[in-house]
Amino acid sequence: MKKLIDYKSLDFIKSRIDSYSSFIITTHQSPDGDAIGSSLGLHYFLKLIGKESKVINCNPTPNYLKYLDVNNEIEVYDKSKHYELFQKCDVIIVLDLNNLKRLVDVGDAVSDSKKEKIVIDHHIEPENFADYYYVDTEIASTCEIIWNLLSLFEQDYTIDTANAIYTGIITDTGSFGFDRTTEKTHLIASDLIKHGVKPHKINEYIYNSSSLASLHLYGYALKSIELFYNEKLAIMTITQQMLKDAGLGEGELDGFSTAPLRIDSVKISLTIVELKEKGVFKLSFRAKNGNPIRDLASIFGGGGHQLASGARVKETTYESLKTKIINEAKNYII
Ligand code: 5GP
Ligand code: MN
């Protein structure tokens, strides 16, 4: 019989943390503010309460989030150096993701490991690869869950943890603008500010740390927007040539994909990024309230949240992919 996902309470997760001493934390590919924020927020706290902790990720931290890694502690996975560590630590904590595929090569080290695995996340329908799960799909960010978890401990958290958690909340709520932002989100933000977070500083790091090349690329990406179905569907395209011209990598497009939603009539937006690997495309779906697009993303093998989902697809050409998506999308425009 297929084993069911073992959902646990945060009290249970706390009791596992209390009873073990060495931890590896890891998070998804192309890590965003919530991924890095939740990883470092928890990592700093574990060290503070006397645990051994390492953050080992499949991809490097993007530049605009490096300020959170104050002592340059995040390690980028290298099989020869890290595989054994995943087999030896007491517990592996996987944050802000719902399937092993999104751990890329770290996924093998995790699935081979016989050690305890705990997932803490806010995505719908996780894959069953871990021992214990704490999943809250109503909550806006994994960072908010980490704050709830830390509040169960007697030990107070430090400013480094506060900055990390605040960053994840800001990035995953669109600065308190997305639908899952609640009164509690603001109360947590208030507590983080009490612990020393300076909102204007975080805002500078996240939103005002672009390069000229990135801003130029953003301009070209905006120029590429095409509208379909009475201007309700927007498609933005970033090609390898555009990335080459800008001298940027495909991992340096954070924040681009919500832009087409700024158009009044647009309900659903799709950003297609042509990846280096021939015939492979990254899709980023974004939607306004009332137009859930997660099922649309899952048609293309992806997933995520109701209003922000993604996928990676292999397709012969950009044109055929676009035609397919336009055909499927018409069923999701409300
Ligand atoms: P983004 O478009 O920013 O890469 O991703 C938006 C959301 O979609 C992320 O929070 C993540 O949950 C989800 N997502 C992105 N790419 C994939 C993917 O390839 N597979 C799955 N299952 N979810 C994805
Ligand atoms: Mn998240």
XYZ file of C-alpha atoms and ligand atoms in Angstrom:
359
model
C 0.000 0.000 0.000
C 1.194 3.515 -0.809
C 2.452 5.264 2.315
C 0.466 8.370 3.165
C 2.122 11.704 3.773
C 2.786 12.049 7.488
C 1.541 15.536 8.367
C 2.649 16.727 11.808
C 2.113 19.728 14.067
C 4.737 22.403 14.630
C 5.015 21.158 18.245
C 6.053 17.805 16.836
C 8.647 19.430 14.541
C 9.987 21.335 17.561
C 10.314 18.082 19.523
C 12.368 16.560 16.669
C 14.648 19.597 16.655
C 15.047 19.305 20.454
C 16.050 15.675 20.268
C 18.687 15.865 17.503
C 21.980 17.647 17.228
C 23.112 17.879 13.585
C 21.035 19.320 10.757
C 21.315 19.941 7.032
C 18.934 22.502 5.572
C 18.280 22.671 1.846
C 15.881 24.456 -0.482
C 14.757 24.651 -4.108
C 16.593 25.496 -7.321
C 16.694 29.168 -8.341
C 16.248 30.082 -4.674
C 14.093 33.154 -4.000
C 13.747 35.343 -0.905
C 11.522 32.860 0.888
C 13.871 29.950 0.166
C 17.029 31.734 1.336
C 15.183 33.581 4.131
C 13.632 30.465 5.647
C 16.877 28.465 5.312
C 19.102 31.073 6.937
C 16.464 32.120 9.499
C 16.238 28.549 10.776
C 19.989 27.892 10.375
C 21.011 30.861 12.559
C 18.490 29.829 15.194
C 19.646 26.192 15.276
C 23.211 27.334 15.839
C 22.039 29.712 18.554
C 20.482 26.837 20.512
C 23.689 24.826 20.228
C 22.935 22.606 17.235
C 25.203 21.837 14.328
C 23.665 23.161 11.137
C 24.640 23.528 7.488
C 22.749 25.048 4.574
C 23.587 23.168 1.374
C 21.718 24.277 -1.744
C 21.654 23.046 -5.329
C 22.084 26.566 -6.781
C 24.057 29.623 -5.642
C 22.331 32.449 -3.788
C 21.339 35.274 -6.159
C 23.271 38.496 -5.578
C 20.308 40.480 -4.275
C 19.927 38.032 -1.355
C 23.596 37.686 -0.403
C 23.273 40.295 2.370
C 21.368 37.666 4.393
C 24.312 35.263 4.334
C 26.359 37.451 6.662
C 29.217 34.988 7.167
C 29.048 33.377 3.716
C 27.836 30.108 5.197
C 25.589 28.730 2.449
C 27.377 25.977 0.531
C 26.571 25.080 -3.062
C 26.217 21.320 -3.501
C 29.260 19.484 -4.763
C 28.695 15.721 -4.785
C 32.263 14.799 -3.801
C 32.186 17.123 -0.821
C 28.572 17.009 0.363
C 26.910 13.692 -0.572
C 28.322 11.919 2.510
C 27.189 14.710 4.824
C 23.570 14.048 3.817
C 24.082 10.387 4.781
C 25.657 11.262 8.145
C 23.723 14.162 9.680
C 20.827 13.468 12.099
C 18.107 15.300 10.183
C 17.612 16.848 6.742
C 15.206 19.770 6.702
C 13.790 20.635 3.276
C 12.248 24.085 3.030
C 9.850 25.833 0.640
C 9.433 23.100 -1.942
C 7.130 20.239 -2.705
C 9.044 17.873 -4.938
C 12.488 16.285 -5.140
C 12.941 17.377 -8.744
C 13.278 20.962 -7.558
C 16.346 19.942 -5.498
C 18.152 18.999 -8.731
C 21.270 16.942 -7.777
C 20.729 17.491 -4.050
C 17.609 15.358 -4.629
C 19.766 12.214 -5.042
C 21.671 12.880 -1.825
C 18.348 13.394 -0.012
C 16.552 10.380 -1.429
C 19.560 8.073 -0.827
C 19.883 9.205 2.793
C 18.484 6.941 5.519
C 18.390 9.849 7.974
C 15.239 11.588 9.117
C 13.756 14.046 6.587
C 11.393 16.849 7.473
C 9.618 19.094 4.953
C 8.379 22.527 6.015
C 6.468 24.195 3.204
C 3.425 26.086 1.938
C 2.837 24.470 -1.476
C -0.130 22.316 -2.461
C 0.150 18.511 -2.840
C 3.701 17.673 -1.795
C 5.457 14.627 -3.178
C 5.939 11.869 -0.597
C 9.696 11.584 -0.082
C 10.184 12.633 3.572
C 9.369 11.199 7.004
C 7.461 14.170 8.365
C 5.683 17.141 6.820
C 4.522 20.443 8.167
C 2.594 22.054 5.306
C 0.317 25.077 5.540
C -0.989 26.034 2.103
C -2.947 29.003 3.451
C 0.156 30.767 4.684
C 1.896 33.267 2.421
C 5.499 32.213 3.009
C 7.634 29.452 4.483
C 9.307 32.222 6.481
C 6.035 32.848 8.319
C 5.973 29.146 9.265
C 9.561 29.400 10.512
C 8.579 32.376 12.702
C 5.688 30.283 14.126
C 8.094 27.411 14.772
C 10.693 29.596 16.495
C 8.008 31.160 18.679
C 7.565 27.727 20.334
C 11.114 27.878 21.727
C 12.125 29.721 24.890
C 15.199 31.152 23.179
C 14.600 34.476 21.432
C 15.881 34.900 17.863
C 18.604 37.266 16.658
C 18.584 40.139 14.169
C 20.135 37.892 11.491
C 17.179 35.523 11.723
C 14.784 38.484 11.824
C 16.229 39.956 8.599
C 16.057 36.578 6.869
C 12.429 35.942 7.835
C 11.369 39.487 6.996
C 12.940 39.149 3.535
C 10.998 35.962 2.788
C 7.757 37.559 3.922
C 8.331 40.625 1.746
C 9.246 38.651 -1.379
C 6.521 35.979 -1.098
C 3.750 38.477 -0.275
C 4.794 41.045 -2.900
C 5.456 43.503 -0.045
C 2.221 42.592 1.771
C 0.166 42.831 -1.424
C -0.730 39.251 -2.395
C -3.897 37.436 -1.398
C -2.519 35.346 1.441
C -1.283 38.373 3.375
C -3.123 38.411 6.710
C -3.282 40.346 9.965
C -0.903 37.724 11.367
C 1.587 38.439 8.573
C 1.653 42.063 9.712
C 1.891 41.085 13.388
C 4.899 38.910 12.591
C 6.443 41.780 10.613
C 5.884 43.998 13.646
C 7.692 41.496 15.885
C 10.575 41.281 13.396
C 10.865 45.072 13.387
C 10.950 44.975 17.207
C 13.940 42.667 16.820
C 15.781 45.290 14.800
C 14.731 44.839 11.160
C 14.908 48.092 9.180
C 12.248 47.755 6.443
C 13.809 50.455 4.238
C 17.146 48.617 4.236
C 15.575 45.319 3.190
C 13.605 47.177 0.539
C 16.866 48.658 -0.821
C 18.542 45.255 -0.995
C 15.596 43.558 -2.700
C 14.285 46.203 -5.055
C 17.068 48.748 -5.568
C 20.075 46.567 -6.191
C 19.694 45.926 -9.930
C 22.424 46.457 -12.482
C 21.967 48.662 -15.562
C 22.168 45.525 -17.732
C 19.329 43.938 -15.803
C 17.158 47.031 -16.096
C 17.824 47.171 -19.854
C 16.889 43.503 -20.171
C 13.717 44.223 -18.205
C 12.907 46.916 -20.763
C 13.318 44.469 -23.641
C 11.249 41.869 -21.793
C 8.432 44.416 -21.331
C 8.660 45.283 -25.042
C 8.109 41.607 -25.894
C 4.693 41.433 -24.192
C 1.900 40.210 -26.457
C -1.771 40.154 -25.487
C -4.419 37.551 -26.359
C -8.104 36.913 -25.620
C -9.327 40.494 -25.301
C -6.032 41.465 -23.686
C -6.674 39.128 -20.738
C -3.674 36.871 -21.370
C -0.178 38.357 -21.548
C 2.874 36.511 -22.809
C 6.337 37.902 -22.165
C 9.381 36.271 -23.734
C 13.059 36.249 -22.822
C 15.304 34.561 -25.371
C 18.883 33.316 -25.043
C 19.892 36.121 -27.417
C 18.370 38.740 -25.076
C 20.226 37.205 -22.118
C 23.488 37.104 -24.105
C 23.120 40.724 -25.188
C 22.592 41.747 -21.563
C 25.426 39.516 -20.326
C 23.043 37.954 -17.802
C 22.142 34.405 -16.831
C 18.705 32.819 -16.782
C 18.816 32.856 -12.969
C 18.934 36.651 -12.904
C 15.307 37.367 -13.783
C 13.798 37.650 -10.325
C 10.806 39.920 -10.178
C 10.293 40.099 -13.962
C 7.338 37.755 -14.239
C 4.759 39.771 -12.286
C 5.179 42.844 -14.534
C 2.500 42.030 -17.176
C -0.152 41.854 -14.416
C 0.257 45.605 -14.085
C -1.768 45.928 -17.295
C -5.370 46.640 -16.279
C -7.070 44.095 -18.548
C -4.591 41.253 -17.961
C -5.828 38.365 -15.767
C -3.125 35.801 -16.501
C 0.483 36.374 -17.373
C 3.032 33.942 -18.686
C 6.752 34.508 -18.982
C 8.615 32.136 -21.289
C 12.361 31.976 -20.805
C 14.414 30.128 -23.374
C 17.024 28.171 -21.392
C 20.584 27.366 -22.448
C 19.758 23.691 -22.829
C 18.400 23.357 -26.349
C 14.607 23.055 -26.583
C 14.054 23.637 -22.852
C 11.919 26.521 -21.595
C 11.096 27.869 -18.162
C 7.501 29.014 -17.719
C 6.375 31.439 -15.010
C 2.624 31.813 -14.632
C 1.180 34.681 -12.616
C -2.489 35.572 -12.148
C -4.820 38.063 -10.549
C -7.280 36.923 -7.865
C -10.021 34.665 -9.167
C -7.970 33.218 -12.056
C -6.124 30.254 -10.508
C -3.392 28.977 -12.826
C -1.809 26.118 -10.883
C -3.704 23.498 -12.912
C -2.628 25.237 -16.114
C 1.021 24.986 -14.976
C 0.518 21.328 -14.121
C -0.552 20.581 -17.713
C 3.044 21.531 -18.544
C 4.496 19.364 -15.763
C 4.861 22.170 -13.243
C 3.030 23.409 -10.173
C 3.212 25.981 -7.392
C 0.546 28.240 -5.933
C -2.879 29.230 -7.270
C -1.657 32.654 -8.380
C 2.052 31.958 -8.984
C 3.196 28.757 -10.625
C 6.041 27.564 -12.765
C 7.208 24.734 -14.986
C 10.152 23.571 -17.066
C 9.276 22.084 -20.449
C 11.049 20.408 -23.296
C 9.496 21.417 -26.592
C 10.747 21.442 -30.141
C 10.296 25.146 -30.781
C 9.271 28.308 -29.004
C 6.424 28.830 -31.499
C 4.875 25.392 -30.958
C 5.115 25.798 -27.188
C 3.447 29.202 -27.359
C 0.611 27.874 -29.520
C -0.004 25.029 -27.065
C -0.069 27.363 -24.086
C -2.388 29.852 -25.757
C -4.803 27.003 -26.550
C -4.760 25.654 -23.001
C -4.897 29.073 -21.333
C -8.293 29.951 -22.769
C -9.878 27.488 -20.306
C -8.368 29.348 -17.354
C -9.371 32.903 -18.117
C -12.391 33.860 -16.071
P 8.630 30.999 -10.569
O 7.770 31.316 -11.713
O 8.944 32.199 -9.737
O 9.836 30.182 -10.916
O 7.800 30.035 -9.659
C 6.571 30.397 -9.089
C 6.132 29.266 -8.176
O 5.866 28.120 -8.969
C 7.204 28.864 -7.186
O 6.857 29.340 -5.918
C 7.170 27.382 -7.185
O 6.358 26.962 -6.142
C 6.461 26.964 -8.420
N 7.324 26.367 -9.448
C 8.207 26.983 -10.257
N 8.793 26.132 -11.108
C 8.255 24.921 -10.855
C 8.447 23.616 -11.408
O 9.237 23.400 -12.341
N 7.696 22.616 -10.855
C 6.820 22.827 -9.830
N 6.125 21.788 -9.353
N 6.613 24.033 -9.305
C 7.318 25.075 -9.794
Mn 7.710 30.306 -0.670
